[in-house]
């Protein structure tokens, strides 16, 4: 996992977090 973190771009990580956040909001609604 640590090795993968180094290869993941910051924008990609941010998009992933946003997608997860949207999924959580949808689930709560």
XYZ file of N, CA and C in Angstrom, residues 1-7 10-13 15-17 19 21-22 24-25 27-29:
66
model
N 0.841 -1.207 0.000
C 0.000 0.000 0.000
C 0.877 1.259 0.000
N 1.917 1.262 0.825
C 2.796 2.429 0.891
C 3.395 2.726 -0.479
N 3.753 1.678 -1.220
C 4.334 1.872 -2.535
C 3.326 2.486 -3.496
N 2.060 2.074 -3.350
C 1.022 2.602 -4.236
C 0.761 4.077 -3.936
N 0.814 4.461 -2.675
C 0.561 5.857 -2.301
C 1.494 6.787 -3.054
N 2.772 6.373 -3.185
C 3.757 7.222 -3.859
C 3.413 7.432 -5.336
N 2.734 6.451 -5.945
C 2.448 6.557 -7.381
C 1.128 7.276 -7.644
N -1.880 13.533 -6.424
C -2.744 14.216 -5.447
C -4.141 14.473 -6.035
N -4.260 14.946 -7.276
C -5.589 15.174 -7.863
C -6.419 13.899 -7.881
N -5.794 12.783 -8.195
C -6.523 11.518 -8.249
C -7.037 11.167 -6.864
N -6.202 11.387 -5.856
C -6.617 11.080 -4.485
C -7.775 11.976 -4.089
N -10.000 13.392 -6.051
C -11.205 12.959 -6.756
C -11.802 11.739 -6.076
N -10.947 10.846 -5.622
C -11.425 9.635 -4.955
C -12.147 9.993 -3.669
N -11.591 10.951 -2.926
C -12.227 11.353 -1.675
C -13.571 12.004 -1.961
N -15.533 11.461 -4.501
C -16.476 10.429 -4.927
C -17.011 9.686 -3.712
N -17.205 10.800 -0.679
C -18.040 11.731 0.080
C -19.433 11.807 -0.543
N -19.497 11.875 -1.868
C -20.783 11.950 -2.555
C -21.582 10.672 -2.300
N -21.407 8.741 0.283
C -21.888 8.763 1.672
C -23.110 9.668 1.780
N -23.047 10.848 1.159
C -24.172 11.770 1.204
C -25.412 11.135 0.586
N -26.090 7.989 0.416
C -26.558 6.927 1.312
C -27.343 7.535 2.472
N -26.864 8.671 2.990
C -27.567 9.310 4.107
C -28.925 9.819 3.655
N -28.994 10.341 2.446
C -30.267 10.846 1.931
C -31.186 9.671 1.637
